[in-house]
Every structure is written in structure tokens, then in C-alpha cells.
Amino acid sequence: ATKPKLYYFRGRGRMESIRWLLAAAGVEFEEEFIETAEQYEKLQKDGRLLFGQVPMIEIDGMVLTQTRAILSYLAAKYDLYGKDLKETVRINMYADGTLDLMLMIALAAFKPPAEKEESLALVAQKAQTRYFPVFEKILKDHGQDFLVGNKFSWADIQLLEAILMVEELNASVLSDFRLLQAFKTRISNIPTIKKFLQPGSQRQPPPDSHYVEVVRSILHF
Ligand SMILES: CCCCC[C@H]1O[C@@H](O)C[C@@H]1SC[C@H](NC(=O)CC[C@H](N)C(=O)O)C(=O)NCC(=O)O
């Protein structure tokens, strides 16, 4: 079978969570990195970007856009989306929360230097005061190895991704969260994720000035 193919810039942005989900599910995927306006305009002209936007993924004979729609499709396809609707809605709640947090970080890369530092500090603080306490309590109340049911799901994958991203901003961010520290170790040791965390995987590095310049020049913003 043909591998899923991802179309996005060479960076994290909105596509990184899709890379994580595919990798955690053990699914090999290909990428076309959009480096020029011509590439982007050709995708648009060919009518492959529904609202003229990326991320876009080709999978199962479909051309999909809209990050959350793609993530939901992949979670369901790879049985990472709960055993019933009540579990699925919790996974959606947790995934939406971690996506909100990660998009704040991703967007901060596009702010002017002074503002960028301040907004990243704010995000790290929000992670510590709003998001991580919620997940620490969920792990405590739920008393299981995973956030939902007692099965590995999309919610676990995305929480680990968010933890690592916030730790890049502030290495001691988990110091008050004992259960999250254990969660991070447990989920990082899942073989498919352990492999994705090794150097040389398809994981993208934090945004740098080159990435910001490429995205700005292509999207004219
Ligand atoms: C998350 C931030 C990462 C850095 C850059 C991205 O942030 C976005 O603001 C721009 C890019 S992502 C690229 C951007 N994509 C989206 O905004 C997709 C939003 C959609 N709801 C989704 O979730 O997939 C884009 O194609 N814009 C062209 C344009 O709308 O005409």
C-alpha cells in the first residue's frame, strides 16, 4: 500500500502533531516540504487545498486538510480514539487542550524577538498553571497508566508532545508534577515513540528564523 504523504513546510507548525500520531501508530509516511511559493501555488491551483491552506495529507485515496479533521481520522483509523463515544469525547477534550497550548508556542515564533520571548514565557507559565495541573489531576483521579480508559490513545501522544515542547522553553516545568513526570517516562518508552524520539527520525526541530522566513515569504504574512 502507498504510504501517507504529508505536505507542509519543513518545520513543526500545525503538522507536527500529525507526524507524532502517525509515528506513534507505527505508520511510515512520506513528506513533501513546501520551500517555495511556486510549490504552494501549484497545490492551490491543482485544487488540492480545500481552503487554500496546509497541512494537507494524501491518505487512503483522499486529499485531506484541516489539522483536527486529519488527526481525528488518524486516531480513529489506528484505534487510538477510545472504545466508545464517552471515551472519544474525553480524548477530544484533552487533545484540543494540548493543541491550543502547542499552537500558542508555534505562533510565538512569528512574533518580533522582544514580544516572542515574553509570549513564550507566558505560554510556559500557562502550561504550569492551567494545563499541567489539569492533566496531573486526571492521572491522579483516573489512576491508570493512560489518560482515557486504560488504553494508549491520541490524547496520550499529544500530551507527551506538548510536555516536551514546553520543556524546551523551561526544563523544570514538570518539577511540581510527579504523575506527569512518570507519564512522560512511560509514554516516551513506548517503542514507536521511543524510536521517533531518536535523532534522525522525521520529528521536526523547534522553529528557527529560516523556517519563519520561508513561511512568511510563502504566505505573505
Ligand atoms: C501554528 C503556527 C505554525 C506556524 C505557521 C502556521 O501558522 C499559521 O498561521 C500559518 C501556518 S500554517 C499554514 C496556514 N494553515 C492554516 O492556517 C490552517 C488552519 C486550519 N484550521 C488547520 O487547522 O489546518 C495556511 O495555509 N495559511 C495560508 C492561508 O490561510 O492563506
PDB file of C-alpha atoms and ligand atoms in Angstrom:
ATOM      1  CA  ALA A   1       0.000   0.000   0.000  1.00  0.00           C
ATOM      2  CA  THR A   2       1.157   3.526  -0.650  1.00  0.00           C
ATOM      3  CA  LYS A   3       2.364   5.460   2.373  1.00  0.00           C
ATOM      4  CA  PRO A   4       0.517   8.558   3.536  1.00  0.00           C
ATOM      5  CA  LYS A   5       2.146  11.712   2.132  1.00  0.00           C
ATOM      6  CA  LEU A   6       2.310  14.956   4.118  1.00  0.00           C
ATOM      7  CA  TYR A   7       2.518  18.417   2.528  1.00  0.00           C
ATOM      8  CA  TYR A   8       3.765  21.196   4.780  1.00  0.00           C
ATOM      9  CA  PHE A   9       6.708  23.472   5.454  1.00  0.00           C
ATOM     10  CA  ARG A  10       9.978  21.996   6.789  1.00  0.00           C
ATOM     11  CA  GLY A  11       9.060  22.675  10.398  1.00  0.00           C
ATOM     12  CA  ARG A  12       6.627  21.836  13.190  1.00  0.00           C
ATOM     13  CA  GLY A  13       3.743  24.282  12.852  1.00  0.00           C
ATOM     14  CA  ARG A  14       0.377  22.625  12.611  1.00  0.00           C
ATOM     15  CA  MET A  15       1.745  19.445  11.034  1.00  0.00           C
ATOM     16  CA  GLU A  16       3.916  18.221  13.916  1.00  0.00           C
ATOM     17  CA  SER A  17       1.041  16.587  15.835  1.00  0.00           C
ATOM     18  CA  ILE A  18       0.141  14.657  12.686  1.00  0.00           C
ATOM     19  CA  ARG A  19       3.746  13.401  12.396  1.00  0.00           C
ATOM     20  CA  TRP A  20       3.605  12.332  16.062  1.00  0.00           C
ATOM     21  CA  LEU A  21       0.320  10.452  15.663  1.00  0.00           C
ATOM     22  CA  LEU A  22       1.487   8.575  12.561  1.00  0.00           C
ATOM     23  CA  ALA A  23       4.844   7.739  14.175  1.00  0.00           C
ATOM     24  CA  ALA A  24       3.212   6.565  17.421  1.00  0.00           C
ATOM     25  CA  ALA A  25       0.882   4.351  15.373  1.00  0.00           C
ATOM     26  CA  GLY A  26       3.957   2.859  13.692  1.00  0.00           C
ATOM     27  CA  VAL A  27       2.896   4.161  10.266  1.00  0.00           C
ATOM     28  CA  GLU A  28       5.606   5.133   7.797  1.00  0.00           C
ATOM     29  CA  PHE A  29       4.900   8.330   5.898  1.00  0.00           C
ATOM     30  CA  GLU A  30       6.466  10.484   3.206  1.00  0.00           C
ATOM     31  CA  GLU A  31       6.716  14.258   3.138  1.00  0.00           C
ATOM     32  CA  GLU A  32       6.844  16.975   0.522  1.00  0.00           C
ATOM     33  CA  PHE A  33       8.328  20.062   2.144  1.00  0.00           C
ATOM     34  CA  ILE A  34       6.952  23.304   0.736  1.00  0.00           C
ATOM     35  CA  GLU A  35      10.025  25.525   0.294  1.00  0.00           C
ATOM     36  CA  THR A  36       8.823  27.880  -2.464  1.00  0.00           C
ATOM     37  CA  ALA A  37       5.748  29.926  -3.324  1.00  0.00           C
ATOM     38  CA  GLU A  38       5.583  28.033  -6.642  1.00  0.00           C
ATOM     39  CA  GLN A  39       5.101  24.703  -4.854  1.00  0.00           C
ATOM     40  CA  TYR A  40       2.373  26.206  -2.672  1.00  0.00           C
ATOM     41  CA  GLU A  41       0.623  27.917  -5.598  1.00  0.00           C
ATOM     42  CA  LYS A  42       0.685  24.682  -7.643  1.00  0.00           C
ATOM     43  CA  LEU A  43      -1.058  22.801  -4.801  1.00  0.00           C
ATOM     44  CA  GLN A  44      -3.673  25.551  -4.690  1.00  0.00           C
ATOM     45  CA  LYS A  45      -4.083  25.714  -8.484  1.00  0.00           C
ATOM     46  CA  ASP A  46      -4.458  21.947  -8.639  1.00  0.00           C
ATOM     47  CA  GLY A  47      -7.340  22.307  -6.173  1.00  0.00           C
ATOM     48  CA  ARG A  48      -5.731  20.122  -3.522  1.00  0.00           C
ATOM     49  CA  LEU A  49      -6.053  22.573  -0.644  1.00  0.00           C
ATOM     50  CA  LEU A  50      -9.727  22.829   0.291  1.00  0.00           C
ATOM     51  CA  PHE A  51      -9.496  26.300   1.846  1.00  0.00           C
ATOM     52  CA  GLY A  52      -6.186  27.106   0.224  1.00  0.00           C
ATOM     53  CA  GLN A  53      -4.301  26.024   3.341  1.00  0.00           C
ATOM     54  CA  VAL A  54      -1.857  23.399   4.608  1.00  0.00           C
ATOM     55  CA  PRO A  55      -1.399  20.939   6.428  1.00  0.00           C
ATOM     56  CA  MET A  56      -2.537  18.566   3.714  1.00  0.00           C
ATOM     57  CA  ILE A  57      -2.174  14.795   3.745  1.00  0.00           C
ATOM     58  CA  GLU A  58      -2.803  12.250   0.998  1.00  0.00           C
ATOM     59  CA  ILE A  59      -4.062   9.046   2.589  1.00  0.00           C
ATOM     60  CA  ASP A  60      -6.394   6.172   1.570  1.00  0.00           C
ATOM     61  CA  GLY A  61      -7.031   7.790  -1.806  1.00  0.00           C
ATOM     62  CA  MET A  62      -8.154  11.049  -0.198  1.00  0.00           C
ATOM     63  CA  VAL A  63      -6.627  14.537  -0.073  1.00  0.00           C
ATOM     64  CA  LEU A  64      -7.311  15.835   3.445  1.00  0.00           C
ATOM     65  CA  THR A  65      -6.798  19.263   5.024  1.00  0.00           C
ATOM     66  CA  GLN A  66      -7.806  20.813   8.386  1.00  0.00           C
ATOM     67  CA  THR A  67      -5.468  19.642  11.136  1.00  0.00           C
ATOM     68  CA  ARG A  68      -8.093  18.437  13.571  1.00  0.00           C
ATOM     69  CA  ALA A  69     -10.048  16.576  10.915  1.00  0.00           C
ATOM     70  CA  ILE A  70      -6.858  14.780   9.877  1.00  0.00           C
ATOM     71  CA  LEU A  71      -5.905  13.978  13.482  1.00  0.00           C
ATOM     72  CA  SER A  72      -9.394  12.608  14.225  1.00  0.00           C
ATOM     73  CA  TYR A  73      -9.299  10.451  11.103  1.00  0.00           C
ATOM     74  CA  LEU A  74      -5.888   9.044  12.014  1.00  0.00           C
ATOM     75  CA  ALA A  75      -6.838   8.465  15.665  1.00  0.00           C
ATOM     76  CA  ALA A  76      -9.926   6.511  14.597  1.00  0.00           C
ATOM     77  CA  LYS A  77      -8.102   4.644  11.836  1.00  0.00           C
ATOM     78  CA  TYR A  78      -5.315   3.450  14.163  1.00  0.00           C
ATOM     79  CA  ASP A  79      -7.574   2.649  17.130  1.00  0.00           C
ATOM     80  CA  LEU A  80      -6.271   5.498  19.264  1.00  0.00           C
ATOM     81  CA  TYR A  81      -9.667   7.130  19.749  1.00  0.00           C
ATOM     82  CA  GLY A  82     -11.344   5.302  22.692  1.00  0.00           C
ATOM     83  CA  LYS A  83     -13.700   2.326  22.922  1.00  0.00           C
ATOM     84  CA  ASP A  84     -16.935   4.351  22.814  1.00  0.00           C
ATOM     85  CA  LEU A  85     -18.248   7.901  22.376  1.00  0.00           C
ATOM     86  CA  LYS A  86     -17.762   8.803  26.017  1.00  0.00           C
ATOM     87  CA  GLU A  87     -14.066   7.944  25.787  1.00  0.00           C
ATOM     88  CA  THR A  88     -13.761   9.615  22.381  1.00  0.00           C
ATOM     89  CA  VAL A  89     -15.143  12.929  23.654  1.00  0.00           C
ATOM     90  CA  ARG A  90     -12.655  12.924  26.538  1.00  0.00           C
ATOM     91  CA  ILE A  91      -9.836  12.241  24.103  1.00  0.00           C
ATOM     92  CA  ASN A  92     -11.104  15.170  22.010  1.00  0.00           C
ATOM     93  CA  MET A  93     -11.229  17.460  25.052  1.00  0.00           C
ATOM     94  CA  TYR A  94      -7.681  16.594  26.111  1.00  0.00           C
ATOM     95  CA  ALA A  95      -6.346  16.746  22.558  1.00  0.00           C
ATOM     96  CA  ASP A  96      -7.973  20.145  21.944  1.00  0.00           C
ATOM     97  CA  GLY A  97      -6.371  21.468  25.128  1.00  0.00           C
ATOM     98  CA  THR A  98      -2.868  20.320  24.236  1.00  0.00           C
ATOM     99  CA  LEU A  99      -3.342  21.546  20.659  1.00  0.00           C
ATOM    100  CA  ASP A 100      -4.298  25.009  21.979  1.00  0.00           C
ATOM    101  CA  LEU A 101      -1.131  25.043  24.089  1.00  0.00           C
ATOM    102  CA  MET A 102       1.120  23.912  21.223  1.00  0.00           C
ATOM    103  CA  LEU A 103      -0.338  26.379  18.747  1.00  0.00           C
ATOM    104  CA  MET A 104       0.429  29.226  21.180  1.00  0.00           C
ATOM    105  CA  ILE A 105       4.066  28.091  21.106  1.00  0.00           C
ATOM    106  CA  ALA A 106       4.105  27.678  17.332  1.00  0.00           C
ATOM    107  CA  LEU A 107       2.598  31.111  16.696  1.00  0.00           C
ATOM    108  CA  ALA A 108       5.032  32.799  19.110  1.00  0.00           C
ATOM    109  CA  ALA A 109       7.799  32.004  16.621  1.00  0.00           C
ATOM    110  CA  PHE A 110       6.297  34.602  14.301  1.00  0.00           C
ATOM    111  CA  LYS A 111       6.384  37.459  16.781  1.00  0.00           C
ATOM    112  CA  PRO A 112       9.130  40.095  16.912  1.00  0.00           C
ATOM    113  CA  PRO A 113      12.022  38.988  19.217  1.00  0.00           C
ATOM    114  CA  ALA A 114      11.049  41.040  22.287  1.00  0.00           C
ATOM    115  CA  GLU A 115       7.392  40.006  22.076  1.00  0.00           C
ATOM    116  CA  LYS A 116       8.355  36.420  21.257  1.00  0.00           C
ATOM    117  CA  GLU A 117      10.360  35.924  24.470  1.00  0.00           C
ATOM    118  CA  GLU A 118       7.557  37.386  26.520  1.00  0.00           C
ATOM    119  CA  SER A 119       4.853  35.266  24.900  1.00  0.00           C
ATOM    120  CA  LEU A 120       6.920  32.072  25.260  1.00  0.00           C
ATOM    121  CA  ALA A 121       7.394  32.835  28.966  1.00  0.00           C
ATOM    122  CA  LEU A 122       3.641  33.353  29.211  1.00  0.00           C
ATOM    123  CA  VAL A 123       2.964  30.053  27.494  1.00  0.00           C
ATOM    124  CA  ALA A 124       5.304  28.165  29.835  1.00  0.00           C
ATOM    125  CA  GLN A 125       3.541  29.783  32.781  1.00  0.00           C
ATOM    126  CA  LYS A 126       0.092  28.909  31.375  1.00  0.00           C
ATOM    127  CA  ALA A 127       1.256  25.325  30.932  1.00  0.00           C
ATOM    128  CA  GLN A 128       2.245  25.227  34.596  1.00  0.00           C
ATOM    129  CA  THR A 129      -0.801  26.982  35.983  1.00  0.00           C
ATOM    130  CA  ARG A 130      -3.601  25.825  33.664  1.00  0.00           C
ATOM    131  CA  TYR A 131      -2.783  22.791  31.541  1.00  0.00           C
ATOM    132  CA  PHE A 132      -0.399  20.597  33.534  1.00  0.00           C
ATOM    133  CA  PRO A 133      -2.367  20.790  36.800  1.00  0.00           C
ATOM    134  CA  VAL A 134      -5.415  19.533  34.876  1.00  0.00           C
ATOM    135  CA  PHE A 135      -3.544  16.553  33.474  1.00  0.00           C
ATOM    136  CA  GLU A 136      -1.869  15.809  36.816  1.00  0.00           C
ATOM    137  CA  LYS A 137      -5.334  15.630  38.391  1.00  0.00           C
ATOM    138  CA  ILE A 138      -6.695  13.463  35.578  1.00  0.00           C
ATOM    139  CA  LEU A 139      -3.855  10.994  36.084  1.00  0.00           C
ATOM    140  CA  LYS A 140      -4.450  11.064  39.860  1.00  0.00           C
ATOM    141  CA  ASP A 141      -8.243  10.629  39.693  1.00  0.00           C
ATOM    142  CA  HIS A 142      -8.132   8.132  36.851  1.00  0.00           C
ATOM    143  CA  GLY A 143      -5.365   6.113  38.487  1.00  0.00           C
ATOM    144  CA  GLN A 144      -4.326   4.423  35.271  1.00  0.00           C
ATOM    145  CA  ASP A 145      -1.243   4.482  33.053  1.00  0.00           C
ATOM    146  CA  PHE A 146      -3.104   6.354  30.295  1.00  0.00           C
ATOM    147  CA  LEU A 147      -5.361   9.409  30.263  1.00  0.00           C
ATOM    148  CA  VAL A 148      -8.506   7.665  28.962  1.00  0.00           C
ATOM    149  CA  GLY A 149      -9.841   4.166  29.634  1.00  0.00           C
ATOM    150  CA  ASN A 150      -6.794   2.102  30.354  1.00  0.00           C
ATOM    151  CA  LYS A 151      -5.523   2.210  26.814  1.00  0.00           C
ATOM    152  CA  PHE A 152      -2.952   4.240  24.918  1.00  0.00           C
ATOM    153  CA  SER A 153      -4.729   6.915  22.855  1.00  0.00           C
ATOM    154  CA  TRP A 154      -4.203  10.058  20.780  1.00  0.00           C
ATOM    155  CA  ALA A 155      -4.619  12.097  23.985  1.00  0.00           C
ATOM    156  CA  ASP A 156      -1.503  10.465  25.499  1.00  0.00           C
ATOM    157  CA  ILE A 157       0.566  11.057  22.369  1.00  0.00           C
ATOM    158  CA  GLN A 158      -0.320  14.729  22.187  1.00  0.00           C
ATOM    159  CA  LEU A 159       0.209  15.343  25.912  1.00  0.00           C
ATOM    160  CA  LEU A 160       3.729  13.930  25.639  1.00  0.00           C
ATOM    161  CA  GLU A 161       4.379  16.098  22.570  1.00  0.00           C
ATOM    162  CA  ALA A 162       3.178  19.165  24.495  1.00  0.00           C
ATOM    163  CA  ILE A 163       5.243  18.302  27.615  1.00  0.00           C
ATOM    164  CA  LEU A 164       8.438  18.007  25.552  1.00  0.00           C
ATOM    165  CA  MET A 165       7.653  21.250  23.708  1.00  0.00           C
ATOM    166  CA  VAL A 166       7.134  23.182  26.952  1.00  0.00           C
ATOM    167  CA  GLU A 167      10.262  21.648  28.476  1.00  0.00           C
ATOM    168  CA  GLU A 168      12.198  23.140  25.547  1.00  0.00           C
ATOM    169  CA  LEU A 169      11.073  26.516  26.931  1.00  0.00           C
ATOM    170  CA  ASN A 170      11.579  25.693  30.617  1.00  0.00           C
ATOM    171  CA  ALA A 171      13.327  22.438  31.562  1.00  0.00           C
ATOM    172  CA  SER A 172      11.950  22.359  35.101  1.00  0.00           C
ATOM    173  CA  VAL A 173       8.303  22.821  34.145  1.00  0.00           C
ATOM    174  CA  LEU A 174       7.311  19.372  35.459  1.00  0.00           C
ATOM    175  CA  SER A 175       9.065  19.752  38.832  1.00  0.00           C
ATOM    176  CA  ASP A 176       5.730  20.073  40.697  1.00  0.00           C
ATOM    177  CA  PHE A 177       4.001  17.327  38.725  1.00  0.00           C
ATOM    178  CA  ARG A 178       5.103  13.902  39.908  1.00  0.00           C
ATOM    179  CA  LEU A 179       2.484  11.917  37.985  1.00  0.00           C
ATOM    180  CA  LEU A 180       3.241  13.803  34.770  1.00  0.00           C
ATOM    181  CA  GLN A 181       6.931  13.007  35.216  1.00  0.00           C
ATOM    182  CA  ALA A 182       6.101   9.300  35.432  1.00  0.00           C
ATOM    183  CA  PHE A 183       3.670   9.654  32.495  1.00  0.00           C
ATOM    184  CA  LYS A 184       6.398  11.280  30.380  1.00  0.00           C
ATOM    185  CA  THR A 185       8.801   8.390  31.087  1.00  0.00           C
ATOM    186  CA  ARG A 186       6.144   5.737  30.464  1.00  0.00           C
ATOM    187  CA  ILE A 187       4.886   7.139  27.172  1.00  0.00           C
ATOM    188  CA  SER A 188       8.385   8.033  25.922  1.00  0.00           C
ATOM    189  CA  ASN A 189       9.305   4.360  26.343  1.00  0.00           C
ATOM    190  CA  ILE A 190       6.535   3.068  24.087  1.00  0.00           C
ATOM    191  CA  PRO A 191       8.667   1.533  21.298  1.00  0.00           C
ATOM    192  CA  THR A 192       7.211   3.524  18.379  1.00  0.00           C
ATOM    193  CA  ILE A 193       7.557   6.787  20.321  1.00  0.00           C
ATOM    194  CA  LYS A 194      10.998   5.884  21.638  1.00  0.00           C
ATOM    195  CA  LYS A 195      12.081   5.415  18.019  1.00  0.00           C
ATOM    196  CA  PHE A 196      10.520   8.750  16.965  1.00  0.00           C
ATOM    197  CA  LEU A 197      12.441  10.495  19.756  1.00  0.00           C
ATOM    198  CA  GLN A 198      15.778   9.191  18.456  1.00  0.00           C
ATOM    199  CA  PRO A 199      17.886  11.528  16.280  1.00  0.00           C
ATOM    200  CA  GLY A 200      17.314  11.019  12.568  1.00  0.00           C
ATOM    201  CA  SER A 201      13.550  10.471  12.861  1.00  0.00           C
ATOM    202  CA  GLN A 202      11.024  12.584  10.950  1.00  0.00           C
ATOM    203  CA  ARG A 203      10.442  14.757  14.027  1.00  0.00           C
ATOM    204  CA  GLN A 204      10.989  18.438  13.262  1.00  0.00           C
ATOM    205  CA  PRO A 205      13.169  20.764  15.396  1.00  0.00           C
ATOM    206  CA  PRO A 206      11.849  23.914  17.108  1.00  0.00           C
ATOM    207  CA  PRO A 207      11.121  26.763  14.646  1.00  0.00           C
ATOM    208  CA  ASP A 208      14.185  28.802  13.676  1.00  0.00           C
ATOM    209  CA  SER A 209      14.498  32.074  11.776  1.00  0.00           C
ATOM    210  CA  HIS A 210      14.874  30.238   8.449  1.00  0.00           C
ATOM    211  CA  TYR A 211      11.582  28.416   8.958  1.00  0.00           C
ATOM    212  CA  VAL A 212       9.844  31.653   9.908  1.00  0.00           C
ATOM    213  CA  GLU A 213      11.274  33.403   6.834  1.00  0.00           C
ATOM    214  CA  VAL A 214      10.182  30.625   4.468  1.00  0.00           C
ATOM    215  CA  VAL A 215       6.631  30.553   5.870  1.00  0.00           C
ATOM    216  CA  ARG A 216       6.395  34.344   5.845  1.00  0.00           C
ATOM    217  CA  SER A 217       7.647  34.591   2.278  1.00  0.00           C
ATOM    218  CA  ILE A 218       5.275  31.915   1.004  1.00  0.00           C
ATOM    219  CA  LEU A 219       2.202  33.014   2.938  1.00  0.00           C
ATOM    220  CA  HIS A 220       2.984  36.718   2.645  1.00  0.00           C
ATOM    221  CA  PHE A 221       2.463  37.385   6.323  1.00  0.00           C
TER     222      PHE A 221
HETATM  223  C1  LIG B   1       0.657  27.159  14.074  1.00  0.00           C
HETATM  224  C2  LIG B   1       1.602  28.118  13.557  1.00  0.00           C
HETATM  225  C3  LIG B   1       2.749  27.464  12.829  1.00  0.00           C
HETATM  226  C4  LIG B   1       3.443  28.426  12.043  1.00  0.00           C
HETATM  227  C5  LIG B   1       2.823  28.807  10.792  1.00  0.00           C
HETATM  228  C6  LIG B   1       1.429  28.386  10.677  1.00  0.00           C
HETATM  229  O1  LIG B   1       0.604  29.192  11.484  1.00  0.00           O
HETATM  230  C7  LIG B   1      -0.382  29.711  10.634  1.00  0.00           C
HETATM  231  O2  LIG B   1      -0.915  30.862  10.993  1.00  0.00           O
HETATM  232  C8  LIG B   1       0.303  29.748   9.296  1.00  0.00           C
HETATM  233  C9  LIG B   1       0.989  28.471   9.305  1.00  0.00           C
HETATM  234  S1  LIG B   1       0.035  27.084   8.916  1.00  0.00           S
HETATM  235  C10 LIG B   1      -0.386  27.472   7.324  1.00  0.00           C
HETATM  236  C11 LIG B   1      -1.780  28.025   7.263  1.00  0.00           C
HETATM  237  N1  LIG B   1      -2.690  26.976   7.646  1.00  0.00           N
HETATM  238  C12 LIG B   1      -3.719  27.242   8.439  1.00  0.00           C
HETATM  239  O3  LIG B   1      -3.934  28.333   8.953  1.00  0.00           O
HETATM  240  C13 LIG B   1      -4.617  26.045   8.656  1.00  0.00           C
HETATM  241  C14 LIG B   1      -5.730  26.302   9.627  1.00  0.00           C
HETATM  242  C15 LIG B   1      -6.690  25.128   9.671  1.00  0.00           C
HETATM  243  N2  LIG B   1      -7.792  25.446  10.529  1.00  0.00           N
HETATM  244  C16 LIG B   1      -5.997  23.863  10.177  1.00  0.00           C
HETATM  245  O4  LIG B   1      -6.119  23.589  11.367  1.00  0.00           O
HETATM  246  O5  LIG B   1      -5.371  23.146   9.382  1.00  0.00           O
HETATM  247  C17 LIG B   1      -2.068  28.403   5.863  1.00  0.00           C
HETATM  248  O6  LIG B   1      -2.056  27.584   4.986  1.00  0.00           O
HETATM  249  N3  LIG B   1      -2.292  29.708   5.682  1.00  0.00           N
HETATM  250  C18 LIG B   1      -2.492  30.203   4.344  1.00  0.00           C
HETATM  251  C19 LIG B   1      -3.788  30.916   4.238  1.00  0.00           C
HETATM  252  O7  LIG B   1      -4.565  30.836   5.224  1.00  0.00           O
HETATM  253  O8  LIG B   1      -3.982  31.537   3.184  1.00  0.00           O
END
